[in-house]
Amino acid sequence: MTNGTPPTSEIFTAAVALTPAEPEHFDLAFTAVTQPCPWPKAYGGDLVAQAAAAAMRSVTDGKTLHSMHSYFLRPADIGASVRYEVEVLRDGRGYSTRQVRGYQNGKTLYVCLANFAAGEPGQTFEAELPELAEDLPDPEELPGSAAYLAELSGGSMTEESKAYWSGGRGFDMRHVPGPVYLTVEGKQVPQQAVWLKPFDPLRSVEGLTDAQRDLAALAYVCDYTILEPVLRVLDLPWAKPGLVTASLDHAMWFHRPEPVGDWLLYLQEAGAAEAGRGLGSGRFFTRDHRHLATVVQEGMIRPT
């Protein structure tokens, strides 16, 4: 429960609800509103998912988004409109490419390249689950964030941030080892697994097919925990006083489609930490081990 009401996935579908606008710089434009969160800046996944939605709405010949490469240039205001301008860089028979820039307060705050593929017959390969995924408990055996946080307090955690972690992100998330909210639970290792699924069935989004909405959902939810393996190995819980993090750049590849409704397994690993930056990578799998998407992100990690 969040503020007495059941948690819902609507925060995601509200984030990717775009309004067409007159372009000022490129070929098409849309506006979208960043969603509430208890931090000084908007959640970076809002920008990635909104840009993905804008790019997908510009491709009308059936091609599917297969990769995004993003840079976060400035923090975005919370609950405020971001203007996304889409440049049509190429439309070929097999592939199409878009550049998307996000503007707020007259400045560029986000930019990405998105690539689309028509798809063609070819051989299939899926990597086996890594050792981290062996003998994982089922998500039903693990506490949700609300249950985990119910009796906890301390550090920089407030009632507002506790409510947000518990039910304000649109997705139920269950960690193995335990979460890194107030302390780093479990071993100080550079890997973790997160089971996740929407709190309730995803709503339709105007201008997107359900398959496109589900791709945007992966782009949206991936940013919440992608830096956590770095925080875990450095023994830096989210509620450590003075800790500041920010997304710097982000890359994502979508390998195969799958409805986002049941539990997904998000396997994550820290790649590096140096000079105030950390690199995390992650892979999304279905419960029957289908590999859906791969994410790599670098972020600023400032302990004090």
Coordinates of N, CA and C in Angstrom, one line a residue, residues 92-248:
G92 N 15.6 3.1 -44.2 CA 16.0 2.1 -45.2 C 15.0 1.0 -45.2
R93 N 15.3 0.0 -46.1 CA 14.4 -1.1 -46.2 C 14.5 -2.0 -44.9
G94 N 15.7 -2.1 -44.4 CA 15.9 -3.0 -43.3 C 16.0 -2.3 -42.0
Y95 N 16.6 -1.1 -42.0 CA 16.8 -0.4 -40.7 C 16.5 1.1 -40.9
S96 N 16.1 1.7 -39.7 CA 15.8 3.1 -39.6 C 16.5 3.7 -38.4
T97 N 16.9 4.9 -38.5 CA 17.6 5.6 -37.3 C 17.0 6.9 -37.0
R98 N 16.8 7.2 -35.7 CA 16.3 8.5 -35.2 C 17.2 9.1 -34.2
Q99 N 17.3 10.4 -34.2 CA 17.9 11.1 -33.1 C 16.8 11.8 -32.3
V100 N 16.8 11.7 -31.0 CA 15.8 12.3 -30.2 C 16.6 13.2 -29.2
R101 N 16.1 14.5 -29.1 CA 16.6 15.4 -28.1 C 15.5 15.9 -27.2
G102 N 15.8 15.9 -25.9 CA 14.8 16.4 -24.9 C 15.2 17.8 -24.4
Y103 N 14.2 18.7 -24.4 CA 14.5 20.1 -24.0 C 13.6 20.4 -22.9
Q104 N 14.2 21.2 -21.9 CA 13.4 21.7 -20.8 C 14.0 23.1 -20.4
N105 N 13.2 24.0 -20.1 CA 13.7 25.4 -19.7 C 14.7 25.9 -20.8
G106 N 14.4 25.6 -22.0 CA 15.2 26.2 -23.1 C 16.6 25.6 -23.3
K107 N 16.9 24.4 -22.6 CA 18.2 23.8 -22.7 C 18.0 22.3 -23.1
T108 N 19.0 21.8 -23.8 CA 19.0 20.3 -24.1 C 19.4 19.6 -22.8
L109 N 18.6 18.6 -22.4 CA 18.9 17.9 -21.2 C 19.2 16.4 -21.4
Y110 N 18.8 15.9 -22.6 CA 18.9 14.5 -23.0 C 19.0 14.4 -24.5
V111 N 19.8 13.4 -24.9 CA 19.9 13.1 -26.3 C 20.1 11.6 -26.5
C112 N 19.5 11.0 -27.6 CA 19.8 9.6 -27.8 C 19.7 9.4 -29.3
L113 N 20.3 8.3 -29.7 CA 20.1 7.7 -31.0 C 19.3 6.4 -30.8
A114 N 18.3 6.2 -31.7 CA 17.5 5.0 -31.6 C 17.5 4.3 -33.0
N115 N 17.7 3.0 -33.0 CA 17.7 2.3 -34.2 C 16.6 1.2 -34.3
F116 N 16.0 1.0 -35.5 CA 14.9 0.2 -35.7 C 15.2 -0.8 -36.8
A117 N 14.7 -2.0 -36.7 CA 14.9 -3.1 -37.6 C 13.7 -3.7 -38.1
A118 N 13.6 -4.0 -39.4 CA 12.5 -4.7 -40.0 C 12.4 -6.2 -39.6
G119 N 13.6 -6.8 -39.3 CA 13.6 -8.2 -39.0 C 13.7 -9.0 -40.2
E120 N 14.4 -10.2 -40.1 CA 14.6 -11.1 -41.2 C 14.9 -12.4 -40.7
P121 N 14.7 -13.5 -41.5 CA 15.1 -14.8 -41.0 C 16.5 -15.0 -40.7
G122 N 16.8 -15.7 -39.6 CA 18.2 -15.9 -39.2 C 18.2 -16.9 -38.0
Q123 N 19.5 -17.3 -37.7 CA 19.7 -18.2 -36.6 C 19.5 -17.6 -35.3
T124 N 19.2 -18.4 -34.3 CA 18.9 -17.9 -32.9 C 19.9 -18.4 -31.9
F125 N 20.3 -17.6 -31.0 CA 21.2 -18.0 -29.9 C 20.8 -17.2 -28.7
E126 N 20.7 -17.9 -27.6 CA 20.4 -17.2 -26.3 C 21.4 -17.8 -25.3
A127 N 22.1 -16.8 -24.6 CA 23.1 -17.2 -23.6 C 22.4 -17.9 -22.5
E128 N 23.1 -18.8 -21.9 CA 22.6 -19.5 -20.7 C 22.6 -18.5 -19.5
L129 N 21.7 -18.8 -18.5 CA 21.7 -18.0 -17.3 C 23.1 -18.1 -16.6
P130 N 23.6 -17.0 -16.1 CA 24.9 -17.1 -15.4 C 24.8 -17.8 -14.1
E131 N 25.9 -18.0 -13.4 CA 25.9 -18.7 -12.1 C 25.1 -18.0 -11.1
L132 N 25.1 -16.6 -11.2 CA 24.3 -15.8 -10.2 C 22.8 -16.3 -10.2
A133 N 22.3 -16.8 -11.3 CA 20.9 -17.1 -11.4 C 20.6 -18.5 -10.9
E134 N 21.6 -19.3 -10.6 CA 21.4 -20.7 -10.1 C 20.8 -20.7 -8.7
D135 N 19.7 -21.5 -8.5 CA 19.1 -21.7 -7.2 C 18.5 -20.4 -6.7
L136 N 18.1 -19.5 -7.5 CA 17.5 -18.2 -7.0 C 16.1 -18.6 -6.4
P137 N 15.7 -18.0 -5.3 CA 14.4 -18.2 -4.8 C 13.4 -17.6 -5.8
D138 N 12.2 -18.1 -5.9 CA 11.1 -17.6 -6.7 C 10.7 -16.2 -6.1
P139 N 10.2 -15.3 -6.9 CA 9.8 -14.0 -6.4 C 8.7 -14.1 -5.3
E140 N 7.9 -15.0 -5.4 CA 6.8 -15.2 -4.4 C 7.4 -15.5 -3.0
E141 N 8.6 -16.0 -3.0 CA 9.2 -16.3 -1.7 C 9.9 -15.2 -1.1
L142 N 10.0 -14.0 -1.8 CA 10.8 -12.9 -1.3 C 9.8 -11.7 -0.9
P143 N 10.3 -10.9 0.1 CA 9.4 -9.8 0.5 C 9.5 -8.7 -0.6
G144 N 8.3 -8.0 -0.8 CA 8.3 -6.8 -1.6 C 9.0 -5.7 -0.9
S145 N 9.2 -4.6 -1.6 CA 9.9 -3.5 -0.9 C 9.1 -2.9 0.2
A146 N 7.7 -2.9 0.1 CA 6.9 -2.4 1.2 C 7.1 -3.2 2.5
A147 N 7.1 -4.5 2.3 CA 7.2 -5.4 3.5 C 8.6 -5.3 4.1
Y148 N 9.6 -5.2 3.2 CA 11.0 -5.0 3.7 C 11.2 -3.7 4.4
L149 N 10.6 -2.7 4.0 CA 10.9 -1.3 4.5 C 10.0 -1.0 5.7
A150 N 9.0 -1.8 5.9 CA 7.9 -1.4 6.9 C 8.4 -0.9 8.2
E151 N 9.4 -1.6 8.8 CA 9.8 -1.3 10.1 C 11.2 -0.6 10.1
L152 N 11.7 -0.2 9.0 CA 13.0 0.4 8.9 C 13.0 1.9 8.9
S153 N 14.0 2.5 9.5 CA 14.2 4.0 9.4 C 15.7 4.2 9.6
G154 N 16.1 5.5 9.3 CA 17.4 5.9 9.5 C 18.1 6.4 8.3
G155 N 19.3 6.9 8.4 CA 20.0 7.5 7.3 C 19.3 8.7 6.7
S156 N 19.3 8.8 5.4 CA 18.6 9.9 4.7 C 17.2 9.4 4.3
M157 N 16.8 8.2 4.7 CA 15.4 7.8 4.3 C 14.4 8.5 5.0
T158 N 13.4 9.0 4.3 CA 12.3 9.8 4.8 C 11.0 8.9 4.6
E159 N 9.9 9.3 5.2 CA 8.6 8.7 4.9 C 8.3 8.7 3.4
E160 N 8.6 9.9 2.8 CA 8.3 10.0 1.4 C 9.2 9.1 0.5
S161 N 10.5 9.0 0.8 CA 11.3 8.1 0.0 C 10.9 6.6 0.3
K162 N 10.5 6.3 1.5 CA 10.1 4.9 1.9 C 8.9 4.6 1.1
A163 N 7.9 5.5 1.0 CA 6.7 5.2 0.2 C 7.0 5.1 -1.2
Y164 N 7.9 5.9 -1.7 CA 8.3 5.8 -3.2 C 8.9 4.4 -3.5
W165 N 9.9 4.0 -2.7 CA 10.5 2.7 -2.9 C 9.5 1.6 -2.7
S166 N 8.6 1.7 -1.8 CA 7.6 0.7 -1.5 C 6.6 0.5 -2.6
G167 N 6.1 1.6 -3.2 CA 5.0 1.4 -4.2 C 4.9 2.5 -5.2
G168 N 5.8 3.5 -5.2 CA 5.7 4.6 -6.1 C 6.4 4.5 -7.4
R169 N 7.0 3.4 -7.7 CA 7.8 3.3 -9.0 C 7.1 2.5 -10.0
G170 N 5.9 2.0 -9.8 CA 5.1 1.3 -10.8 C 5.4 -0.2 -10.9
F171 N 6.5 -0.7 -10.3 CA 6.9 -2.1 -10.4 C 7.2 -2.6 -9.1
D172 N 6.8 -3.8 -8.8 CA 7.2 -4.6 -7.6 C 8.6 -5.1 -7.9
M173 N 9.5 -4.9 -6.9 CA 10.9 -5.3 -7.1 C 11.4 -6.0 -5.9
R174 N 12.0 -7.2 -6.1 CA 12.4 -8.1 -5.1 C 13.9 -8.5 -5.3
H175 N 14.7 -8.3 -4.4 CA 16.2 -8.4 -4.5 C 16.8 -9.7 -4.0
V176 N 17.8 -10.1 -4.7 CA 18.6 -11.2 -4.3 C 20.1 -10.9 -4.5
P177 N 21.0 -10.7 -3.5 CA 20.7 -10.7 -2.1 C 19.7 -9.6 -1.8
G178 N 19.5 -9.3 -0.5 CA 18.5 -8.3 -0.1 C 18.8 -6.9 -0.7
P179 N 17.9 -6.0 -0.5 CA 18.0 -4.6 -1.1 C 19.2 -3.8 -0.5
V180 N 19.4 -2.7 -1.1 CA 20.5 -1.8 -0.6 C 19.8 -0.4 -0.3
Y181 N 18.6 -0.4 0.3 CA 18.0 0.8 0.6 C 18.7 1.5 1.8
L182 N 18.6 0.9 3.0 CA 19.2 1.5 4.2 C 20.6 1.0 4.5
T183 N 20.8 -0.3 4.3 CA 22.1 -0.9 4.4 C 22.3 -1.9 3.2
V184 N 23.5 -2.3 3.0 CA 23.7 -3.3 1.9 C 23.5 -4.7 2.6
E185 N 22.4 -5.2 2.3 CA 22.0 -6.5 2.9 C 22.7 -7.6 2.0
G186 N 23.3 -8.6 2.7 CA 23.9 -9.7 2.0 C 25.4 -9.3 1.8
K187 N 26.1 -10.1 1.0 CA 27.5 -10.0 0.8 C 27.8 -8.7 0.0
Q188 N 28.9 -8.1 0.2 CA 29.4 -6.9 -0.5 C 30.0 -7.4 -1.8
V189 N 29.2 -7.8 -2.8 CA 29.6 -8.4 -4.0 C 29.1 -7.6 -5.2
P190 N 29.8 -7.7 -6.4 CA 29.4 -6.9 -7.5 C 28.3 -7.4 -8.4
Q191 N 27.4 -8.3 -7.8 CA 26.3 -8.8 -8.6 C 25.1 -8.8 -7.8
Q192 N 23.9 -8.7 -8.4 CA 22.6 -8.9 -7.8 C 21.6 -9.3 -8.8
A193 N 20.5 -9.9 -8.3 CA 19.3 -10.2 -9.2 C 18.1 -9.4 -8.6
V194 N 17.3 -9.0 -9.5 CA 16.1 -8.3 -9.1 C 14.9 -8.9 -9.9
W195 N 13.9 -9.5 -9.2 CA 12.7 -9.9 -9.8 C 11.8 -8.7 -9.9
L196 N 11.1 -8.5 -11.0 CA 10.2 -7.3 -11.1 C 9.0 -7.6 -12.0
K197 N 8.0 -7.0 -11.7 CA 6.8 -7.0 -12.6 C 5.9 -5.8 -12.2
P198 N 5.0 -5.3 -13.2 CA 4.2 -4.2 -12.9 C 3.2 -4.6 -11.7
F199 N 2.9 -3.6 -10.9 CA 2.0 -3.8 -9.8 C 0.6 -4.3 -10.3
D200 N 0.2 -3.8 -11.4 CA -1.1 -4.3 -12.0 C -0.9 -4.2 -13.5
P201 N -1.8 -4.8 -14.3 CA -1.6 -4.9 -15.8 C -1.4 -3.5 -16.4
L202 N -0.4 -3.5 -17.3 CA -0.1 -2.2 -18.0 C -1.3 -1.7 -18.8
R203 N -1.6 -0.4 -18.7 CA -2.7 0.2 -19.4 C -2.2 0.5 -20.9
S204 N -3.2 0.6 -21.8 CA -2.9 1.0 -23.1 C -2.3 2.4 -23.1
V205 N -1.5 2.7 -24.1 CA -0.9 4.0 -24.3 C -1.2 4.5 -25.7
E206 N -1.8 5.7 -25.8 CA -2.2 6.2 -27.1 C -1.0 6.4 -27.9
G207 N -1.0 6.0 -29.2 CA 0.1 6.1 -30.1 C 1.1 5.0 -30.1
L208 N 1.0 4.1 -29.2 CA 1.9 2.9 -29.1 C 1.1 1.6 -29.2
T209 N 1.6 0.7 -29.9 CA 1.0 -0.7 -29.8 C 1.4 -1.3 -28.4
D210 N 0.7 -2.3 -28.0 CA 1.1 -3.0 -26.7 C 2.5 -3.4 -26.7
A211 N 3.0 -3.9 -27.9 CA 4.4 -4.4 -28.0 C 5.4 -3.2 -27.8
Q212 N 5.1 -2.1 -28.4 CA 5.9 -0.9 -28.2 C 5.9 -0.4 -26.8
R213 N 4.7 -0.4 -26.2 CA 4.6 0.0 -24.8 C 5.4 -0.9 -23.9
D214 N 5.5 -2.2 -24.2 CA 6.3 -3.1 -23.4 C 7.8 -2.9 -23.5
L215 N 8.2 -2.5 -24.7 CA 9.6 -2.1 -24.9 C 9.9 -0.9 -24.1
A216 N 9.0 0.1 -24.1 CA 9.2 1.3 -23.3 C 9.2 1.0 -21.9
A217 N 8.5 0.0 -21.4 CA 8.4 -0.4 -20.0 C 9.8 -0.9 -19.6
L218 N 10.5 -1.7 -20.4 CA 11.8 -2.2 -20.0 C 12.8 -1.0 -20.0
A219 N 12.7 -0.1 -20.9 CA 13.5 1.1 -20.9 C 13.3 2.0 -19.7
Y220 N 12.0 2.0 -19.2 CA 11.7 2.8 -18.1 C 12.2 2.2 -16.8
V221 N 12.0 0.9 -16.6 CA 12.3 0.3 -15.3 C 13.7 -0.1 -15.1
C222 N 14.5 -0.2 -16.2 CA 15.9 -0.6 -16.1 C 16.7 0.3 -15.2
D223 N 16.4 1.6 -15.2 CA 17.3 2.6 -14.6 C 17.2 2.6 -13.1
Y224 N 16.1 2.1 -12.5 CA 16.0 2.1 -11.1 C 17.1 1.4 -10.3
T225 N 17.6 0.3 -10.8 CA 18.5 -0.5 -10.0 C 19.8 -0.8 -10.7
I226 N 20.0 -0.2 -11.9 CA 21.2 -0.7 -12.7 C 22.5 -0.3 -12.0
L227 N 22.6 0.7 -11.2 CA 23.8 1.1 -10.5 C 23.9 0.4 -9.1
E228 N 22.9 -0.3 -8.7 CA 23.0 -1.0 -7.4 C 24.1 -2.0 -7.2
P229 N 24.5 -2.7 -8.2 CA 25.7 -3.6 -8.0 C 26.9 -2.8 -7.7
V230 N 27.1 -1.6 -8.3 CA 28.2 -0.8 -7.9 C 28.1 -0.3 -6.5
L231 N 26.9 0.2 -6.1 CA 26.7 0.6 -4.7 C 26.9 -0.6 -3.8
R232 N 26.5 -1.8 -4.1 CA 26.6 -2.9 -3.3 C 28.1 -3.2 -3.0
V233 N 28.9 -3.3 -4.1 CA 30.3 -3.7 -3.9 C 31.1 -2.6 -3.1
L234 N 30.6 -1.3 -3.2 CA 31.3 -0.2 -2.5 C 30.7 0.0 -1.2
D235 N 29.7 -0.8 -0.8 CA 29.0 -0.6 0.5 C 28.4 0.8 0.7
L236 N 27.6 1.2 -0.3 CA 27.0 2.5 -0.3 C 25.5 2.3 -0.5
P237 N 24.7 2.2 0.6 CA 23.2 2.1 0.4 C 22.7 3.4 0.0
W238 N 21.5 3.3 -0.6 CA 20.8 4.5 -1.1 C 20.6 5.6 0.0
A239 N 20.3 5.2 1.2 CA 20.0 6.1 2.3 C 21.3 6.6 3.0
K240 N 22.5 6.3 2.5 CA 23.7 6.8 3.1 C 23.7 8.3 3.1
P241 N 23.8 9.0 4.2 CA 23.7 10.5 4.2 C 24.8 11.1 3.2
G242 N 24.4 12.0 2.4 CA 25.4 12.6 1.5 C 25.6 12.0 0.1
L243 N 25.1 10.7 0.0 CA 25.3 10.0 -1.3 C 24.5 10.7 -2.4
V244 N 25.1 11.0 -3.5 CA 24.5 11.6 -4.7 C 24.8 10.7 -5.9
T245 N 23.8 10.4 -6.7 CA 24.1 9.6 -7.9 C 23.3 10.3 -9.0
A246 N 23.8 10.0 -10.2 CA 23.1 10.6 -11.4 C 23.5 9.7 -12.6
S247 N 22.6 9.5 -13.5 CA 22.8 8.8 -14.8 C 23.7 9.7 -15.7
L248 N 24.7 9.1 -16.3 CA 25.5 9.8 -17.3 C 25.2 9.4 -18.7

